[in-house]
Coordinates of N, CA and C and ligand atoms in Angstrom, one line a residue:
X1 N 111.4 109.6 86.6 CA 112.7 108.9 86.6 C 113.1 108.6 85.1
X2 N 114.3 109.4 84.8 CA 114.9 109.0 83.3 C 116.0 108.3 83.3
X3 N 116.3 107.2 82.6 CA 117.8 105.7 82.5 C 118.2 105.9 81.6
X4 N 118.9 106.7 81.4 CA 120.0 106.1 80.4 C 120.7 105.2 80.0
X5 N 120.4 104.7 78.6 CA 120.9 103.3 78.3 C 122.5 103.6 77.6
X6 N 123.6 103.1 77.7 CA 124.4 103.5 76.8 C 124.1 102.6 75.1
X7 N 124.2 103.1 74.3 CA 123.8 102.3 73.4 C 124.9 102.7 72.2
X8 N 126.1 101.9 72.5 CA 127.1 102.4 71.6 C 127.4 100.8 70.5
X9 N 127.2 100.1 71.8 CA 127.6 98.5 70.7 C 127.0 97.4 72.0
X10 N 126.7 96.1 71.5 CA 126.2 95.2 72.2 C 124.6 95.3 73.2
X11 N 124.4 94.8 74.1 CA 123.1 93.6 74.4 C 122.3 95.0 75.1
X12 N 122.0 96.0 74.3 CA 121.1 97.3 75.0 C 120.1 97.1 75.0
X13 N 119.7 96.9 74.0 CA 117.7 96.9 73.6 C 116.9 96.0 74.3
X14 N 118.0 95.0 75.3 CA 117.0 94.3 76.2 C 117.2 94.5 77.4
X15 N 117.7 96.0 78.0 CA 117.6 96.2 78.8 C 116.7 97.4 79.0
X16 N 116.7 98.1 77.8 CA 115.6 99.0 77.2 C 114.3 98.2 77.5
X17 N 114.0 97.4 77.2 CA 112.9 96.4 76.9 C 112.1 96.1 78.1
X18 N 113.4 96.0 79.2 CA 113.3 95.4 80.4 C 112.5 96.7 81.7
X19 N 113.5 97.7 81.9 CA 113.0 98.7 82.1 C 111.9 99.4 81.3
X20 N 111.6 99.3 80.3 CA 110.2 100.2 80.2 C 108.9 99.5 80.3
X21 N 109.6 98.0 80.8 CA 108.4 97.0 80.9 C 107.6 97.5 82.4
X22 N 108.5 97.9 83.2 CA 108.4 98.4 84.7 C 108.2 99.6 84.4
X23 N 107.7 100.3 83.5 CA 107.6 101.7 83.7 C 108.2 102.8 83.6
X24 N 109.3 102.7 83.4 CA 110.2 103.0 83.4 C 110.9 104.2 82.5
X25 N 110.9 105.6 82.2 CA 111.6 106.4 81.1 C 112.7 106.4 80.5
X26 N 113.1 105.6 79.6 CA 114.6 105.3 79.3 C 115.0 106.6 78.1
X27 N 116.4 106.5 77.5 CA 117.2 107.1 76.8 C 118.3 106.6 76.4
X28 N 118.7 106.3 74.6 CA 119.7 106.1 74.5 C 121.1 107.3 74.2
X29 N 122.5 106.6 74.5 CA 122.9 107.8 74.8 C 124.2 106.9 74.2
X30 N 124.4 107.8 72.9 CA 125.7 107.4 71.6 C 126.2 108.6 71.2
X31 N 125.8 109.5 71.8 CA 127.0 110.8 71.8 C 126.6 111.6 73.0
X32 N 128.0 112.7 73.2 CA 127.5 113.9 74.2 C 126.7 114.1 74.2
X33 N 126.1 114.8 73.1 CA 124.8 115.8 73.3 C 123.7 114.9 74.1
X34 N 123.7 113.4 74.1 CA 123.0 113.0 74.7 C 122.7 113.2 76.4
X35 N 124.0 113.6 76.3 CA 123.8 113.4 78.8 C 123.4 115.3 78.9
X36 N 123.3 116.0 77.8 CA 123.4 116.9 78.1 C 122.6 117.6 79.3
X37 N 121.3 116.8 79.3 CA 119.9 117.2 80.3 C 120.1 116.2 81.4
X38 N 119.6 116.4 82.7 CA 120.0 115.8 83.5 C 119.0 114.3 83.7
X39 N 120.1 113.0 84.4 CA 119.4 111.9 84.2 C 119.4 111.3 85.5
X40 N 118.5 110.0 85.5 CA 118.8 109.6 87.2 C 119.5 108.3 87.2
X41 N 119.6 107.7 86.3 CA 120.1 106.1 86.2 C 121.0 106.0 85.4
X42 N 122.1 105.3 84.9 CA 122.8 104.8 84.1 C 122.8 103.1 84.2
X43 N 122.5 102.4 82.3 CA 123.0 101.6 82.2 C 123.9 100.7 81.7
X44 N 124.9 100.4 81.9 CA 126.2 99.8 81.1 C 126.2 98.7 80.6
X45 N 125.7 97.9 79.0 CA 125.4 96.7 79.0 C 126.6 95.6 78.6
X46 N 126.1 94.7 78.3 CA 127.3 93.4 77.7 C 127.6 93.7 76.0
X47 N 128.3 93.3 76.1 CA 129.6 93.5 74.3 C 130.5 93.1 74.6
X48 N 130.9 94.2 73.9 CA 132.6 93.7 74.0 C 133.3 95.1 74.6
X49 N 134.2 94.9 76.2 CA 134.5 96.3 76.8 C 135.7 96.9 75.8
X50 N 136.5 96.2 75.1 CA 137.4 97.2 74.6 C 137.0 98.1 73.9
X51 N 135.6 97.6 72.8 CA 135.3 98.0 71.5 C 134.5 99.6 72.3
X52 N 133.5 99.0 73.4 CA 132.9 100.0 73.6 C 133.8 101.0 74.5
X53 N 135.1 100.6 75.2 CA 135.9 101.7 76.1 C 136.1 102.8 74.7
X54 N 136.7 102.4 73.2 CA 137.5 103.0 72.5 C 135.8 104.1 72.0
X55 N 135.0 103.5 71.6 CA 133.9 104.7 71.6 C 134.0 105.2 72.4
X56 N 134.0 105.5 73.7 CA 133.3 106.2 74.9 C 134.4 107.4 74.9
X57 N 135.8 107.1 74.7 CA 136.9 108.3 74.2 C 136.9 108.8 73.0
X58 N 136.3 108.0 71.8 CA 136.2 108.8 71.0 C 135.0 109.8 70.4
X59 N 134.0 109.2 71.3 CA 133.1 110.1 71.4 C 132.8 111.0 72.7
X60 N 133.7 111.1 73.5 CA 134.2 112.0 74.5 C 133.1 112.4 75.6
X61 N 132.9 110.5 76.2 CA 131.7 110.0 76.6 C 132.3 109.7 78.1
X62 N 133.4 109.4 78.2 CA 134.0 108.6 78.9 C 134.5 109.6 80.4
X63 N 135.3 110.7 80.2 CA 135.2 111.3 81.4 C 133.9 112.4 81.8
X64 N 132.7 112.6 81.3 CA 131.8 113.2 81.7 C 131.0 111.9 82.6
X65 N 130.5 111.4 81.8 CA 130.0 109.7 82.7 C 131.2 109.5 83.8
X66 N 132.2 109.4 83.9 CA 133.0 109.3 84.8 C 132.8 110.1 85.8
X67 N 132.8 111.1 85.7 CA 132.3 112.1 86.5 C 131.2 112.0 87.5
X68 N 130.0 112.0 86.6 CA 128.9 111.6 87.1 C 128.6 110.8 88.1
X69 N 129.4 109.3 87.5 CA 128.8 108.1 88.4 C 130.2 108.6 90.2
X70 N 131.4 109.1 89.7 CA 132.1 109.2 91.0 C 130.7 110.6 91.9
X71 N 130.3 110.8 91.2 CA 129.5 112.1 92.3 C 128.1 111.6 92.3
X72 N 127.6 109.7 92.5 CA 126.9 109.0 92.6 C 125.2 108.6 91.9
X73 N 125.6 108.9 90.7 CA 124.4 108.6 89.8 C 124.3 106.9 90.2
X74 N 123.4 106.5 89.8 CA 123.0 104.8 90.1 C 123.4 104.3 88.8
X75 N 124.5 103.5 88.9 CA 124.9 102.4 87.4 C 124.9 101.3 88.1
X76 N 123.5 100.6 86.3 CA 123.5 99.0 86.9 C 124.7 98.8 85.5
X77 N 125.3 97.7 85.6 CA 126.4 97.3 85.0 C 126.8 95.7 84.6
X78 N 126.4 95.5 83.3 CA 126.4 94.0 83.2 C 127.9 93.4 82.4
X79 N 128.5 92.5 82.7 CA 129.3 91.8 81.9 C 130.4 92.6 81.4
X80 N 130.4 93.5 79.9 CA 131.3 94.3 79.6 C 131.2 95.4 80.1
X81 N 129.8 95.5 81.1 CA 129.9 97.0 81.8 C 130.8 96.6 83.4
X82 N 130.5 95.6 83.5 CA 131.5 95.7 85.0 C 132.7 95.8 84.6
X83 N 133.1 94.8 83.5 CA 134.6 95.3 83.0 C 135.1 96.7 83.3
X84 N 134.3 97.5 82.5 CA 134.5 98.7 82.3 C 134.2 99.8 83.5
X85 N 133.5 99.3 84.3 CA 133.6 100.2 85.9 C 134.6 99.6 86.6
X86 N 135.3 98.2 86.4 CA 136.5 97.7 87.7 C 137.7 98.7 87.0
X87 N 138.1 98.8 88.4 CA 139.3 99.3 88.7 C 140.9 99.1 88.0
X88 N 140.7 97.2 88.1 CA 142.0 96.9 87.7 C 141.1 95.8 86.7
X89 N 141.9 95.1 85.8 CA 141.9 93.8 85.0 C 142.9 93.4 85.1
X90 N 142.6 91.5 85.3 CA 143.7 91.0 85.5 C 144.6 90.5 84.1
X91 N 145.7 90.6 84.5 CA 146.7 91.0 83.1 C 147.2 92.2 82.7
X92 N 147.1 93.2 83.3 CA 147.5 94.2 83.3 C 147.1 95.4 82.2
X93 N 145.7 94.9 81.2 CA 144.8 95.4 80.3 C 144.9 97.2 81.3
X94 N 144.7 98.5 80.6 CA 144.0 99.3 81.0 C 142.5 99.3 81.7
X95 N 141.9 99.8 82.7 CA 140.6 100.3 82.6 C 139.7 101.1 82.2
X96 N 138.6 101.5 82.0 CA 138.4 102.3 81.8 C 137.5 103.1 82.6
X97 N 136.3 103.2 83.0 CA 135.9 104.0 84.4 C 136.7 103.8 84.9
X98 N 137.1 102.8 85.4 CA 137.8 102.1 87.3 C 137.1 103.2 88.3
X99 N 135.7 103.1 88.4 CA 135.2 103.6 89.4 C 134.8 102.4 90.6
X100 N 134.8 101.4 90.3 CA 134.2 100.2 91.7 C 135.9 99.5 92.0
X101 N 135.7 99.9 93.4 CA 137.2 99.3 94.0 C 136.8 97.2 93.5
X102 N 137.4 96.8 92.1 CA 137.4 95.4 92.3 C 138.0 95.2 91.2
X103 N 138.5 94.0 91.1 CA 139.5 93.6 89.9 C 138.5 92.5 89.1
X104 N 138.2 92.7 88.1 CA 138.0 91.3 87.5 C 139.1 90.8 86.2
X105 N 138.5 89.0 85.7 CA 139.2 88.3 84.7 C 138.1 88.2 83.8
X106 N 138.8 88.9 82.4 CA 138.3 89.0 81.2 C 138.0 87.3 80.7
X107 N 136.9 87.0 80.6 CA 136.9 85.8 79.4 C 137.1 84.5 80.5
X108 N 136.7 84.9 82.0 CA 137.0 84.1 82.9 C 136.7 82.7 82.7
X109 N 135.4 82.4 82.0 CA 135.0 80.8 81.5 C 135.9 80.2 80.3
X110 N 136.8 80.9 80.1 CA 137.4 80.5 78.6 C 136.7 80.9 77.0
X111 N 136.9 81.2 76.4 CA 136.4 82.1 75.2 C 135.6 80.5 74.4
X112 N 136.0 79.5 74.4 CA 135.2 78.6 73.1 C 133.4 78.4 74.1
X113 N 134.0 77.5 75.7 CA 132.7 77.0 75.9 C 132.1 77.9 77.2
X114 N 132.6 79.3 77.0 CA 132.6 80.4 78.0 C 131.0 80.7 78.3
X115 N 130.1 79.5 77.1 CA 128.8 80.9 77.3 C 127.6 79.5 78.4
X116 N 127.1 79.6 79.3 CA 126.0 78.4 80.0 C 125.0 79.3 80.9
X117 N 124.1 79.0 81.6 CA 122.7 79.0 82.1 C 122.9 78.5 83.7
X118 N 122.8 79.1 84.6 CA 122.6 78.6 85.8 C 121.9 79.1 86.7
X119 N 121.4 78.8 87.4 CA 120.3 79.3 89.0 C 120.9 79.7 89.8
X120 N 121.0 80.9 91.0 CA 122.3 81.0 91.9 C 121.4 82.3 92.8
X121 N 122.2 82.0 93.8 CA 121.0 83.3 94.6 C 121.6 84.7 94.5
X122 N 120.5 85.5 94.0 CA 121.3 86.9 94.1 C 120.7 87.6 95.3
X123 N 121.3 88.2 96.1 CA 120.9 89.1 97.3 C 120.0 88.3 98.2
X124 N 120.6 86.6 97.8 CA 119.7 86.0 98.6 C 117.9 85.4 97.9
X125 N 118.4 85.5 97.0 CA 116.9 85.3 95.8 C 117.5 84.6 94.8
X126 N 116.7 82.7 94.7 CA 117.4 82.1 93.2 C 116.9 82.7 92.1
X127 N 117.8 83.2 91.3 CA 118.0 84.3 89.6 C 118.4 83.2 88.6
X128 N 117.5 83.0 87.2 CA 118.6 82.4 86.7 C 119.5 83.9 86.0
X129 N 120.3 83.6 85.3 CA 122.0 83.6 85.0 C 122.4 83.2 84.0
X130 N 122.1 83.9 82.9 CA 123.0 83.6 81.7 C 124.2 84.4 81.7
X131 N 125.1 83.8 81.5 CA 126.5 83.7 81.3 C 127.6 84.1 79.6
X132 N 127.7 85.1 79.2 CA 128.5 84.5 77.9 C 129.7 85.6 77.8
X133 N 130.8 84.4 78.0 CA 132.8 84.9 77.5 C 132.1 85.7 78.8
X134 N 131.8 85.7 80.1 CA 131.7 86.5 80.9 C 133.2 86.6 81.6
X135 N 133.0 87.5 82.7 CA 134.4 88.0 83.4 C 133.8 87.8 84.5
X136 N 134.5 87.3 86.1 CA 134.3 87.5 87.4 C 135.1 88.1 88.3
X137 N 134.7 88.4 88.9 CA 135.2 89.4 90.1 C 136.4 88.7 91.0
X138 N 137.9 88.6 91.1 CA 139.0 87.9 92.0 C 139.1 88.5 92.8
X139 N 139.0 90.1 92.8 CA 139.3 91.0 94.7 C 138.2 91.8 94.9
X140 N 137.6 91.7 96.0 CA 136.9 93.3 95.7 C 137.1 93.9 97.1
X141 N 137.1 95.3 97.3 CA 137.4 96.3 98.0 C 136.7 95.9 99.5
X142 N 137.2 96.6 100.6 CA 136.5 96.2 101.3 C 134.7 97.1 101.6
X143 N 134.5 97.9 101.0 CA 133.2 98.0 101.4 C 132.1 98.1 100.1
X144 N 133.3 96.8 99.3 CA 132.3 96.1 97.8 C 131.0 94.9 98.8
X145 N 129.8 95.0 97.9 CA 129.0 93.8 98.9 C 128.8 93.0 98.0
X146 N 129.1 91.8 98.5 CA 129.1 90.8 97.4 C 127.3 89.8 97.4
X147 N 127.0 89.9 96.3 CA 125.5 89.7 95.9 C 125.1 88.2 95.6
X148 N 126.2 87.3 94.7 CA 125.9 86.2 94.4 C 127.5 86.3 93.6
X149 N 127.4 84.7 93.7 CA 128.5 83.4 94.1 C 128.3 82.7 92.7
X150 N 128.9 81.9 91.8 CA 128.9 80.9 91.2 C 130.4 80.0 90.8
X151 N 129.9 78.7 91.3 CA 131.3 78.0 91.7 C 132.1 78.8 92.7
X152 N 131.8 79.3 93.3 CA 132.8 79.9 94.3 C 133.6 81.6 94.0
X153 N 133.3 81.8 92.9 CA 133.5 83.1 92.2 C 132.5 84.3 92.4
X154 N 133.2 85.0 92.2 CA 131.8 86.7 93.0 C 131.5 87.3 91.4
X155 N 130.2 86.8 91.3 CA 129.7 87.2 90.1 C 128.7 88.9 89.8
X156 N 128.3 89.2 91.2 CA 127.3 90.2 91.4 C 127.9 91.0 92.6
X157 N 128.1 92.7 92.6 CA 128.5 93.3 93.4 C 128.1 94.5 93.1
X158 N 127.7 94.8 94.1 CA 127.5 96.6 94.7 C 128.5 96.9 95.9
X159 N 128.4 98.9 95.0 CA 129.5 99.4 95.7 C 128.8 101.0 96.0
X160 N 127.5 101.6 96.9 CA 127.5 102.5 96.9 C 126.3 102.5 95.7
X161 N 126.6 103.3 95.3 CA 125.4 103.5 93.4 C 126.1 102.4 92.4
X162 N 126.8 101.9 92.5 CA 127.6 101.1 92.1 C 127.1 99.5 92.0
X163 N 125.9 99.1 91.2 CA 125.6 97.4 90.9 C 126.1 97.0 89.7
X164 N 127.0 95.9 89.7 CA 127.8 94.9 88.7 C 127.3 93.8 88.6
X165 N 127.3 93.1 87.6 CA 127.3 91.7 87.6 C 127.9 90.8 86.1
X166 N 128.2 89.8 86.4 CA 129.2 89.0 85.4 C 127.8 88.7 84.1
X167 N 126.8 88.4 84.8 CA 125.7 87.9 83.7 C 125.0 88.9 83.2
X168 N 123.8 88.1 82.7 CA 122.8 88.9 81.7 C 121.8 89.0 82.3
X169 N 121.0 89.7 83.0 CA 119.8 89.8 83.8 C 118.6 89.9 82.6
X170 N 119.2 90.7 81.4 CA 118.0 91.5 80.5 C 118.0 90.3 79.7
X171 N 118.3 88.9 79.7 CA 118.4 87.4 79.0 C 117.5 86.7 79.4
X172 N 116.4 87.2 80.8 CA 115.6 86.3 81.7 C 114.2 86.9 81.5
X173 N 113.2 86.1 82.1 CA 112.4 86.8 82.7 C 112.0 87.3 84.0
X174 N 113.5 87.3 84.6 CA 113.2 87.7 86.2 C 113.4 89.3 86.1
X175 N 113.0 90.2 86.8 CA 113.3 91.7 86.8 C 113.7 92.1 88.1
X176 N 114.5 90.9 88.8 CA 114.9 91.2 90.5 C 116.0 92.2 90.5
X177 N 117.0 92.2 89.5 CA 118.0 92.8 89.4 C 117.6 94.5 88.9
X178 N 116.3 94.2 88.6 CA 115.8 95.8 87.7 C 115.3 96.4 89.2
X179 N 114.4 95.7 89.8 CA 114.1 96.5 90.7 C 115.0 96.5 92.2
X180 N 116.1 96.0 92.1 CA 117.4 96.3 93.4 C 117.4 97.8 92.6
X181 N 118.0 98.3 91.0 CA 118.5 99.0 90.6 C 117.5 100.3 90.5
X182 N 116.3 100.1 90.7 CA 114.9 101.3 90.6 C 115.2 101.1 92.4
X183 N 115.3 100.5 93.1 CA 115.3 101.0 94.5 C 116.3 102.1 94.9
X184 N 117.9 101.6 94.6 CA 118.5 102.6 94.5 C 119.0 103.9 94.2
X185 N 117.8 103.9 92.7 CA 117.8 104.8 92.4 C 116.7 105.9 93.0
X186 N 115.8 105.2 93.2 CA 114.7 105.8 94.3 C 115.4 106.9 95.9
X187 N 116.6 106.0 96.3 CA 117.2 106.2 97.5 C 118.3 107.1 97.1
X188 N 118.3 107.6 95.8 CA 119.6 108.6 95.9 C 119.5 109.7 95.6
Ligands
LIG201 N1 134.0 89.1 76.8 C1 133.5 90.4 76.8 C2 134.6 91.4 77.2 O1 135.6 91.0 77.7 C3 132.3 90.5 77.7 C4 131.2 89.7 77.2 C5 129.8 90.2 77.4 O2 129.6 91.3 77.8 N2 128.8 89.3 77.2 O3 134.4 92.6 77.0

């Protein structure tokens, strides 16, 4: 099993970290030539989505990966990666995948005191949940599954090969969210 990490800008190396802890064969992948051989995982990490959407076009990353994940590779997707798989953002921002039927709000905690720590169940398991300038989920599609809740907001969602989440999983020491994403990719 080989995962592709994208590693163009922001929070990679601890998701590298995370996955090869589990055994895992990773790859980073900051140009074409990198997807060129075939992979089984993708992962999309936290930054900043605009900075990394405008690499992914200019390094002509963005409709091959597009491709891929609609003909159902397994992307786990954190923070600026769910940004960048929803469909719509609110405000009327472009997207860029928009491969997961769901809308989220950029910078949803507010940009000064946007970044905190909390315990919350994911798929029914308490996770902690670091949080920073994250985005949450306001609509999601009807056959999005919603994973975990904070304050009442949809922070965690799968869609298909398709797992999102507003937080930082690779910030903890839990690896529940690594292995939902090695199951599915096991199953596809
Ligand atoms: N605020 C960032 C954005 O809108 C996301 C922050 C993160 O990935 N930690 O892209």
């Amino acid at each position: 099993m080989r995962i592709g990490v994208l590693a163009l800008q922001g929070a990679f190396a601890e998701h590298i970290q995370k996955l090869q802890a589990l055994g895992t064969e990773t790859f980073e992948i900051r140009q074409r030539s990198d997807i060129s051989e075939p992979f089984d995982g993708l992962v999309l990490p936290g930054g900043e989505s605009t900075v990394i959407k405008k690499l992914l076009i200019e390094l002509h990353l963005l409709e091959p990966l597009r491709e891929m994940i609609r003909n159902g590779l397994p992307v786990l997707a954190t923070c600026a990666g769910m940004i960048l798989l929803a469909k719509e953002i609110e405000g009327g921002e472009d997207g860029c995948f928009q491969t997961m039927d769901i809308t989220v709000k950029r910078n949803a905690y507010g940009r000064q005191l946007g970044s905190f720590r909390c315990i919350e169940l994911f798929d029914g398991k308490p996770i902690e949940m670091p949080f920073i300038r994250a985005p949450y989920v306001t609509k999601a599609g009807n056959d999005v599954e919603i994973l975990a809740e904070h304050d009442g907001n949809i922070v965690g969602v799968r869609q298909r090969n398709q797992l999102a989440l507003a937080f930082h999983p690779e910030l903890t020491e839990d690896d529940t969210v690594y292995r939902i994403f090695l199951q599915m990719i096991a199953q596809s």
